[in-house]
PDB file of C-alpha atoms in Angstrom:
ATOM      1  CA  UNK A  50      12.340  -2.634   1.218  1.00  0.00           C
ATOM      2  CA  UNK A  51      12.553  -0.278   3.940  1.00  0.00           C
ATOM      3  CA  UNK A  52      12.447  -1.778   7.560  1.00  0.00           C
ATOM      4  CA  UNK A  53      12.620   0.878  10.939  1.00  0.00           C
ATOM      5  CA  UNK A  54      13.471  -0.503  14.498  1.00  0.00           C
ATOM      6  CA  UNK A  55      12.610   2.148  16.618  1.00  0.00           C
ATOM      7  CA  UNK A  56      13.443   1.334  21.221  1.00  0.00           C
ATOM      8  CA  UNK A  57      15.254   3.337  23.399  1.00  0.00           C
ATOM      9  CA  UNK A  58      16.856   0.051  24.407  1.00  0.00           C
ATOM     10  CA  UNK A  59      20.111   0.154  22.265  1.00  0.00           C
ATOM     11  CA  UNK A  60      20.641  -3.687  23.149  1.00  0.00           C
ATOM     12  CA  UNK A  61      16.953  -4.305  21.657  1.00  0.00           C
ATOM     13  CA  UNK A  62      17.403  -2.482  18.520  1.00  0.00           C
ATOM     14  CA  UNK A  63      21.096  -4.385  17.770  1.00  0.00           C
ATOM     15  CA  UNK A  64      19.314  -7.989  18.467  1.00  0.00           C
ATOM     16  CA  UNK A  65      16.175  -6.918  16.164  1.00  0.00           C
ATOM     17  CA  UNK A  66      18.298  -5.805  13.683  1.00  0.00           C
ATOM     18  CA  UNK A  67      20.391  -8.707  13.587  1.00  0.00           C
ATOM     19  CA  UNK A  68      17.399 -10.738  13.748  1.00  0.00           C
ATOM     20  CA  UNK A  69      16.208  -8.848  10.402  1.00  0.00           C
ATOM     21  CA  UNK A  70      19.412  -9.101   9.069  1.00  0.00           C
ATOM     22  CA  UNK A  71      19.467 -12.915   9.392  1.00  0.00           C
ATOM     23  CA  UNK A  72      15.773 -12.781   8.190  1.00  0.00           C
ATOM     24  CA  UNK A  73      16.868 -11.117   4.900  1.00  0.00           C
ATOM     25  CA  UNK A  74      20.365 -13.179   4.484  1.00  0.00           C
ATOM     26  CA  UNK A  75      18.879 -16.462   4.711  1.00  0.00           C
ATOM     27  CA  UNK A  76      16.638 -15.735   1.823  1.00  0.00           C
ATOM     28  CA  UNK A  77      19.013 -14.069  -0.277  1.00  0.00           C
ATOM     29  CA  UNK A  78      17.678 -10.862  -0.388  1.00  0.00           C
ATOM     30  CA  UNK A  79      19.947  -7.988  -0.771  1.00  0.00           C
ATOM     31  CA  UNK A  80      17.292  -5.031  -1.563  1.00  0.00           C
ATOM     32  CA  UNK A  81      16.507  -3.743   1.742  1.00  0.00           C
ATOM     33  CA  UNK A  82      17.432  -1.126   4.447  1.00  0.00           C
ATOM     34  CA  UNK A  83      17.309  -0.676   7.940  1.00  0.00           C
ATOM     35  CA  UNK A  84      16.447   2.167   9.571  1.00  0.00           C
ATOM     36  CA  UNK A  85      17.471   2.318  13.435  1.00  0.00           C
ATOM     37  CA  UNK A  86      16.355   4.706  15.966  1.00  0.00           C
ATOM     38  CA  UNK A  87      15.855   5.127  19.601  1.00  0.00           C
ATOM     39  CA  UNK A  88      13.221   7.546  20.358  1.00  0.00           C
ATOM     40  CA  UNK A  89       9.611   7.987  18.767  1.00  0.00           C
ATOM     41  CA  UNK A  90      10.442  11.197  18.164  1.00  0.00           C
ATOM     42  CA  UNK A  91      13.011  10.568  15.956  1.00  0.00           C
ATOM     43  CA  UNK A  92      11.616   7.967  14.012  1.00  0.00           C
ATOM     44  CA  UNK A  93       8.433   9.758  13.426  1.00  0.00           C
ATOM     45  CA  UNK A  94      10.505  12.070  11.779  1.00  0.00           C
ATOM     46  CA  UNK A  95      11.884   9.601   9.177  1.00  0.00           C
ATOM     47  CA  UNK A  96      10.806  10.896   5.769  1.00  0.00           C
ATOM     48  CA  UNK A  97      11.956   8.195   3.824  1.00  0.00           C
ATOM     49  CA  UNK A  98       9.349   5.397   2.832  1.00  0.00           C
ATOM     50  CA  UNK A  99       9.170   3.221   5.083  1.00  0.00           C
ATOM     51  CA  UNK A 100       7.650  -0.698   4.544  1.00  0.00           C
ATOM     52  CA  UNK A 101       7.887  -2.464   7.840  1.00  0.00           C
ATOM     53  CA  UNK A 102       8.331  -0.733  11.383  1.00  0.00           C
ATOM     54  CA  UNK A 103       8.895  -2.268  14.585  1.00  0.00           C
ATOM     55  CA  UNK A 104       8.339  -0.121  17.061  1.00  0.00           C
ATOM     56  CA  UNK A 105       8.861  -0.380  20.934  1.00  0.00           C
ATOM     57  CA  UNK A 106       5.554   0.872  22.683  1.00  0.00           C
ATOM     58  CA  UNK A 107       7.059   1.980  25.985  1.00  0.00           C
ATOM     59  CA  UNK A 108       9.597   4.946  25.545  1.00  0.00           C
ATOM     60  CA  UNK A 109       9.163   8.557  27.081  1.00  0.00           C
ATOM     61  CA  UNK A 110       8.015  10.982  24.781  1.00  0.00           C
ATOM     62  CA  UNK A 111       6.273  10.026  21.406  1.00  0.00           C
ATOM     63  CA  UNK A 112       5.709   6.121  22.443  1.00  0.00           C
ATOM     64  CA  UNK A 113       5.499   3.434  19.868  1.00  0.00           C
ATOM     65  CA  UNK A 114       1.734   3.349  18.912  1.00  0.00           C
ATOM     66  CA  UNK A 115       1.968   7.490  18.459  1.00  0.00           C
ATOM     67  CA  UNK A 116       5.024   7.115  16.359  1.00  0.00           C
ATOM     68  CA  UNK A 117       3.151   4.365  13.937  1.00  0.00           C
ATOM     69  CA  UNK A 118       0.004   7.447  13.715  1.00  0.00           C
ATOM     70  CA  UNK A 119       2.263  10.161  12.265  1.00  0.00           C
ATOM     71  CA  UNK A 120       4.547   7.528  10.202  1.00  0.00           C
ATOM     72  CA  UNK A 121       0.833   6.391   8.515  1.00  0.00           C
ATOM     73  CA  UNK A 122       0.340   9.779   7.033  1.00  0.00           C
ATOM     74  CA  UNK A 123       3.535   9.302   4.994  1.00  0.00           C
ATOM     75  CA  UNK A 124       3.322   5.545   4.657  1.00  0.00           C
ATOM     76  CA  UNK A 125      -0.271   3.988   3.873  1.00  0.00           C
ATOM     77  CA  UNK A 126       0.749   0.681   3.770  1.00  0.00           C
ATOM     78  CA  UNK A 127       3.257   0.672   6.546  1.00  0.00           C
ATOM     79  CA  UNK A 128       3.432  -2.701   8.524  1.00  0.00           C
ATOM     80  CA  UNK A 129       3.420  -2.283  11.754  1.00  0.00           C
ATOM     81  CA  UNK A 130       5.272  -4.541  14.618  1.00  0.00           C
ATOM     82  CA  UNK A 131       4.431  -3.471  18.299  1.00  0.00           C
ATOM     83  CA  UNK A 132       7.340  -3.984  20.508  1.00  0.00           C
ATOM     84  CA  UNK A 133       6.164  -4.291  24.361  1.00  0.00           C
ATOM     85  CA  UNK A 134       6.176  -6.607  27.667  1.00  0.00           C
ATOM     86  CA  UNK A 135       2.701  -5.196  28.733  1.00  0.00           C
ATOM     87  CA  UNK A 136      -0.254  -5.797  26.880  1.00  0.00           C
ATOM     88  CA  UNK A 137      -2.139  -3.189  28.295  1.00  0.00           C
ATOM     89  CA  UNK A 138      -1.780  -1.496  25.117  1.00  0.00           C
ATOM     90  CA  UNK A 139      -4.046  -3.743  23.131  1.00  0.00           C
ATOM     91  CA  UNK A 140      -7.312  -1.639  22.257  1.00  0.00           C
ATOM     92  CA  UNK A 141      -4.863   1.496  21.352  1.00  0.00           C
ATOM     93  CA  UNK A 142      -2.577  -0.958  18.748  1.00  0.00           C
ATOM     94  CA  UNK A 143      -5.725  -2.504  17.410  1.00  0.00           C
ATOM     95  CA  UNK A 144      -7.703   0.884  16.790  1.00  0.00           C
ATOM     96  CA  UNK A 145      -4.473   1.793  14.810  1.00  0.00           C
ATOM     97  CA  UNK A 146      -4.265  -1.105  12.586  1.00  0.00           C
ATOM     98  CA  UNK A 147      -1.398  -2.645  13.984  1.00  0.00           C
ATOM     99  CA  UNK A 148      -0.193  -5.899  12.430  1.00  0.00           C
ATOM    100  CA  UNK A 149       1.192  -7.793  15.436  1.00  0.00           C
ATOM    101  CA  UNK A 150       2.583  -7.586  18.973  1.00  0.00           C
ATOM    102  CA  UNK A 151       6.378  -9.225  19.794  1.00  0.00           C
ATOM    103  CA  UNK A 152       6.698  -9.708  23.425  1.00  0.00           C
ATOM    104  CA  UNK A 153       9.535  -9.169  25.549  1.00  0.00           C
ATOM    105  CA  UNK A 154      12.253 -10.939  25.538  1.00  0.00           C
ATOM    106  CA  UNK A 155      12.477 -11.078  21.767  1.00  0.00           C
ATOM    107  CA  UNK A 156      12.235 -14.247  20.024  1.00  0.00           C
ATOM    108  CA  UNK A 157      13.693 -14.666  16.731  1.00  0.00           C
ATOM    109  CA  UNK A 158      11.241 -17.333  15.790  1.00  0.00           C
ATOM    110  CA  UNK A 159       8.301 -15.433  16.362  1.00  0.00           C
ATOM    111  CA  UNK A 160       9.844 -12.119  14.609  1.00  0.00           C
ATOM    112  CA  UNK A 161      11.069 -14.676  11.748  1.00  0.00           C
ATOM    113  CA  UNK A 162       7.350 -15.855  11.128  1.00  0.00           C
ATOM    114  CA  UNK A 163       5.762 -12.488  11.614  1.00  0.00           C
ATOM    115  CA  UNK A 164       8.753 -10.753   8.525  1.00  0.00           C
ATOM    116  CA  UNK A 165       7.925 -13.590   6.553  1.00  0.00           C
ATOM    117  CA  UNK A 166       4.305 -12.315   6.608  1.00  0.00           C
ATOM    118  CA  UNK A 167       4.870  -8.705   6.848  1.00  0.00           C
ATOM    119  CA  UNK A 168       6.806  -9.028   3.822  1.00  0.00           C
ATOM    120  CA  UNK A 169       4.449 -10.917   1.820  1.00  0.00           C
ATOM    121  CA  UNK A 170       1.882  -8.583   2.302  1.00  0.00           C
ATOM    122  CA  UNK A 171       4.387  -5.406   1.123  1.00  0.00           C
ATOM    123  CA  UNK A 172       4.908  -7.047  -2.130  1.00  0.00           C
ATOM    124  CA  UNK A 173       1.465  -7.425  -2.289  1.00  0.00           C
ATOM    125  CA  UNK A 174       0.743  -4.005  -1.797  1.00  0.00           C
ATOM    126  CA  UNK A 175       3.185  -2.586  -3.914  1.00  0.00           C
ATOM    127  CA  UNK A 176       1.887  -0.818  -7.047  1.00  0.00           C
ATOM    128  CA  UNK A 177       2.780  -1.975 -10.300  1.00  0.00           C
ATOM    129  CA  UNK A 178       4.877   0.664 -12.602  1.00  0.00           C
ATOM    130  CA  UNK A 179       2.847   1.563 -15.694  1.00  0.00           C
ATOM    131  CA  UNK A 180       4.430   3.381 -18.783  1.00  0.00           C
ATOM    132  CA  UNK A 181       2.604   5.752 -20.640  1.00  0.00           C
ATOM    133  CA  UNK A 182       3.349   6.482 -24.814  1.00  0.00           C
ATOM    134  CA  UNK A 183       2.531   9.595 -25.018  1.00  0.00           C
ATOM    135  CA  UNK A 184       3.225  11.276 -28.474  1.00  0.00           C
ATOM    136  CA  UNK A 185       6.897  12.152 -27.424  1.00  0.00           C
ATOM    137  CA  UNK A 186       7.247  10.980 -24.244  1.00  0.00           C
ATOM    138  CA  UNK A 187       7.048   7.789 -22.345  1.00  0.00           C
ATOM    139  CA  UNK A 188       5.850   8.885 -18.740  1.00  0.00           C
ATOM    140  CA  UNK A 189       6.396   5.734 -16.146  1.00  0.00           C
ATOM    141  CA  UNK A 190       3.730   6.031 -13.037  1.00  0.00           C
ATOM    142  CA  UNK A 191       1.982   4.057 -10.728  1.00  0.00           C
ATOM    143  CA  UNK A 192      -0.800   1.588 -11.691  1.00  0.00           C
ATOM    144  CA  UNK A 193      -2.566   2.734  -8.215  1.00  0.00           C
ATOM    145  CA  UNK A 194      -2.744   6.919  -9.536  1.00  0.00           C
ATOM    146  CA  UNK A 195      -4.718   6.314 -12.347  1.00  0.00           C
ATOM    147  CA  UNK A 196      -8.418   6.760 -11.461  1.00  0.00           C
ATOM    148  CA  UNK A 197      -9.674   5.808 -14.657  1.00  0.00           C
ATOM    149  CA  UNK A 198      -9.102   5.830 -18.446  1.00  0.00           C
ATOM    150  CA  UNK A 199     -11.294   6.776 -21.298  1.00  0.00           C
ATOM    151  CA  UNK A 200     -11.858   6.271 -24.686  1.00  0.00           C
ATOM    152  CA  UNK A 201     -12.278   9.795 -26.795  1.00  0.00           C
ATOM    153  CA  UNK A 202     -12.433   9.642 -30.790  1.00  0.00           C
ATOM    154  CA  UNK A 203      -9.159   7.887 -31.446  1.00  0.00           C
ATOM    155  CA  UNK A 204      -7.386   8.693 -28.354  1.00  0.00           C
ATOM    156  CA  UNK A 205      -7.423   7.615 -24.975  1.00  0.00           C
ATOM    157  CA  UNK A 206      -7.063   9.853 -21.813  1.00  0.00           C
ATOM    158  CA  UNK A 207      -5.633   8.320 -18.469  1.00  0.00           C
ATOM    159  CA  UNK A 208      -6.474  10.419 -15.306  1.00  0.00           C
ATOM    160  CA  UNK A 209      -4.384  10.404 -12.726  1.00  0.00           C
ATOM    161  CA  UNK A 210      -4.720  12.560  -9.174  1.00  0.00           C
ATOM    162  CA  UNK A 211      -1.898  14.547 -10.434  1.00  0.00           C
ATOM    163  CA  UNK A 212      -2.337  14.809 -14.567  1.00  0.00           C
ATOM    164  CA  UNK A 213      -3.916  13.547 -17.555  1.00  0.00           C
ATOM    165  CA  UNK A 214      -2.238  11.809 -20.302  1.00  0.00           C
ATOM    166  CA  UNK A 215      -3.444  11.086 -23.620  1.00  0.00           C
ATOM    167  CA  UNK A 216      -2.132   8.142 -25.632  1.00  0.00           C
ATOM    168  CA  UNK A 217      -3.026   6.176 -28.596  1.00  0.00           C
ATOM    169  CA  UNK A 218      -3.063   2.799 -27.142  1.00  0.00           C
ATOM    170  CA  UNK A 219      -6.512   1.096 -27.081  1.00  0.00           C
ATOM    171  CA  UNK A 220      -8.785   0.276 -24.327  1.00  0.00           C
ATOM    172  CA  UNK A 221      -8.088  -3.540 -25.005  1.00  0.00           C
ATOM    173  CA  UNK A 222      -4.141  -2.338 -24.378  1.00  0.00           C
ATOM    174  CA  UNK A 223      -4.944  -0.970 -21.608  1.00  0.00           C
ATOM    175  CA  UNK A 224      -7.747  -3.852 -20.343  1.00  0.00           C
ATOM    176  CA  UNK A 225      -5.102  -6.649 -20.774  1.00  0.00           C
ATOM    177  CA  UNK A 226      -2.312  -4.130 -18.637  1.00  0.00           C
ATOM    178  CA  UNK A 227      -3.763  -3.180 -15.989  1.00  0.00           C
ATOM    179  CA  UNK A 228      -4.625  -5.599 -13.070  1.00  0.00           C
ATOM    180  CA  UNK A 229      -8.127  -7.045 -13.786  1.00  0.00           C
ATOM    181  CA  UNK A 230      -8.921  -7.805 -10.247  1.00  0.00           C
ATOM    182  CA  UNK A 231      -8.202  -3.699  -9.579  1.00  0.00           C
ATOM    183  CA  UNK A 232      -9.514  -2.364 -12.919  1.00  0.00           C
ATOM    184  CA  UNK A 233     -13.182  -2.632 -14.610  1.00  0.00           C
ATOM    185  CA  UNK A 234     -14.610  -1.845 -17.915  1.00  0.00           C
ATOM    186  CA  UNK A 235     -17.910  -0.266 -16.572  1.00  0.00           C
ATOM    187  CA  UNK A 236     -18.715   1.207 -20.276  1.00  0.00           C
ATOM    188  CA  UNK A 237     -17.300   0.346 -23.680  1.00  0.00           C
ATOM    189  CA  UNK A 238     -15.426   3.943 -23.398  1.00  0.00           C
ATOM    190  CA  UNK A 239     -14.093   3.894 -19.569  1.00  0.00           C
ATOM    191  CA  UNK A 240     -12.016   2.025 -17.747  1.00  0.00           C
ATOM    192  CA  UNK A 241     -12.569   2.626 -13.690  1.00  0.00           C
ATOM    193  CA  UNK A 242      -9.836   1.827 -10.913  1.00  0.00           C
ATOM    194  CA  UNK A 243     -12.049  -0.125  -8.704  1.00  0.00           C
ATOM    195  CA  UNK A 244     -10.076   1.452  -5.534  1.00  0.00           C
ATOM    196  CA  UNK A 245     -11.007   4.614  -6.627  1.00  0.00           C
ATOM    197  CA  UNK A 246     -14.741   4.155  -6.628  1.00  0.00           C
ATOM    198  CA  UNK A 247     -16.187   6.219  -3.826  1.00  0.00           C
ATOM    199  CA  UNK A 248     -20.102   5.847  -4.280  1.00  0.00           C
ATOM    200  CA  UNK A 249     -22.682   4.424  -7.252  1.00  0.00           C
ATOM    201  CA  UNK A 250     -25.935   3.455  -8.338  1.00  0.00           C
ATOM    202  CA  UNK A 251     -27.726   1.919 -10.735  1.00  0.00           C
ATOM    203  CA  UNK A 252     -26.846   4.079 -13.664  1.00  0.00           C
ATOM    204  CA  UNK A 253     -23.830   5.919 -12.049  1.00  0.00           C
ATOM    205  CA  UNK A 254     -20.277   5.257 -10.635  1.00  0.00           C
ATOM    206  CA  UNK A 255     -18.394   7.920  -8.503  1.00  0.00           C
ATOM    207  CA  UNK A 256     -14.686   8.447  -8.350  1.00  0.00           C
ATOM    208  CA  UNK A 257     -12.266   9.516  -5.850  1.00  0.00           C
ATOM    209  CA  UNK A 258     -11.595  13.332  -6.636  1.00  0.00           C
ATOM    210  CA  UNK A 259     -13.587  13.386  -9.903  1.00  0.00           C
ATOM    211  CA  UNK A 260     -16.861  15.549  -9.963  1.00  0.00           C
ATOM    212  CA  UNK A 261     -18.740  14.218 -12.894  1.00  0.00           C
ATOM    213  CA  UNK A 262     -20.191  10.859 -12.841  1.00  0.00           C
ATOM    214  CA  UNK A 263     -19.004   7.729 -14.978  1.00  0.00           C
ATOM    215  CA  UNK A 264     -22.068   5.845 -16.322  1.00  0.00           C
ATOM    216  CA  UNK A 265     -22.345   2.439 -15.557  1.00  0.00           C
ATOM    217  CA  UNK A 266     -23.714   0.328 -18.525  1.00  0.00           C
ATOM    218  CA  UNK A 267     -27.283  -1.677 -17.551  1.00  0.00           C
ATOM    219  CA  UNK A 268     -25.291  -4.819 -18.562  1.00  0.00           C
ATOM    220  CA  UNK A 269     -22.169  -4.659 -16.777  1.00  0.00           C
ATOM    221  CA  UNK A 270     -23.727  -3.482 -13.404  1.00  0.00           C
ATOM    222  CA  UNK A 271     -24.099  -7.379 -11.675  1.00  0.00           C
ATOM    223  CA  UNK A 272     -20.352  -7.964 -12.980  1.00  0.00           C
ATOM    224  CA  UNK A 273     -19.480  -4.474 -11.786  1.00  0.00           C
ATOM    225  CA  UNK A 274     -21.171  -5.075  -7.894  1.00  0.00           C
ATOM    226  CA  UNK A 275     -19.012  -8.629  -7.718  1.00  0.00           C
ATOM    227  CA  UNK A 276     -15.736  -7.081  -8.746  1.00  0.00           C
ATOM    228  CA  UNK A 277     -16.347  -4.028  -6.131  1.00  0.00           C
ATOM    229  CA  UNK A 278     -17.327  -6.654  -3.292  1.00  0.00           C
ATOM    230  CA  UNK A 279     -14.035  -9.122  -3.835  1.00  0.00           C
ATOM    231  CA  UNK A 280     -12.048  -5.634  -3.958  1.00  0.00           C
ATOM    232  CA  UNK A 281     -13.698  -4.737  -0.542  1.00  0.00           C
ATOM    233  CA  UNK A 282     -13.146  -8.612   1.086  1.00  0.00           C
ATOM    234  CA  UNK A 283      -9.952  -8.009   0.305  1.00  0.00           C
ATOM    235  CA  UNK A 284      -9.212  -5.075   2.688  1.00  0.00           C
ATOM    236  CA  UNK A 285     -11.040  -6.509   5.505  1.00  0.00           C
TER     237      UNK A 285
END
């Protein structure tokens, strides 16, 4: 897990990190990084992924809630900590989907509670690895790239935004792999990433970067709605 501290106070970024640190130590977790930086500028550079960011909204230049915009487009499911003793900057951190404000001076109670969240919610977001058997390779990707799979003669095809794969693994593999709250069987041929579903109707589903439609079986289409509106209650 990948944590940025981002203040042009060097005294605030050494207490934050030793407050993570502590964080991290108590629960015996070794698999993380911090990232430390004391300028937006420089931290909206940061290329690496990056899980959790607290970020100090007052600093000259690229502040903190400008910095969390342009380290979104690289990191969709960032967690973001506003760092400020004015709260002036409400409406701007809540129009950017900011998870919480830490006020000045820094409490390590408060930042405790709110990593203990933050946290939860990465693992949460994180996409399961899938492997592939392809006829002579195994190909390992995410669980969240594949947009749907499908059932041709004795083959199935798994599209992903990047490739297709074919394998010989069944659709009830494949049903019993993937996560069922993410994945639906909207035909006895296709299997649809539910996150991927961008518009349907009665007869018709339609996916994410995929031009032709996926028929939705009459009998599947209640079951089909529910799954779609506890994916959607989800996000809220």
């Amino acid at each position: 897990m990948n944590i940025l501290i981002c203040d042009d106070d060097k005294i605030c970024v050494e207490r934050m990190k030793e407050y993570v640190q502590d964080f991290f130590r108590d629960r015996k977790i070794a698999d993380y990084k911090i990232y430390e930086y004391f300028s937006g500028e420089a931290a909206a550079r940061e290329s690496d992924i990056i899980d959790i960011a607290f970020l100090d909204v007052e600093m000259e230049g690229i502040n903190g809630i400008e910095a969390s915009k342009i380290l979104r487009k690289n990191n969709k499911g960032i967690v973001v900590f506003i760092i400020t003793s004015y709260m002036g900057y409400l409406d701007d951190a809540m129009d950017e989907g900011v998870f919480r404000y830490i006020n000045k001076p820094l409490d390590k109670n408060v930042i405790s509670r709110g990593l203990r969240k933050a946290v939860e919610l990465c693992y949460k977001k994180q996409s399961k690895k899938i492997v592939i058997k392809e006829s002579k390779n195994n190909v390992i990707i995410e669980q969240d790239d594949i947009i749907y799979i499908e059932s041709i003669a004795r083959k199935r095809c798994v599209y992903t935004e990047k490739q297709e794969y074919l394998t010989l693994e069944s659709l009830a593999y494949w049903k019993k792999l993937l996560d069922d709250d993410m994945f639906f069987l909207v035909n006895k041929s296709i299997i649809v990433n539910i996150k991927k579903v961008e518009q349907f109707s009665n007869n018709n589903i339609r996916l994410k970067g995929i031009e032709q439609e996926i028929p939705l079986s009459r009998d599947r289409k209640s079951e089909f709605k529910q799954k779609l509106l506890l994916y959607l209650a989800g996000q809220e």
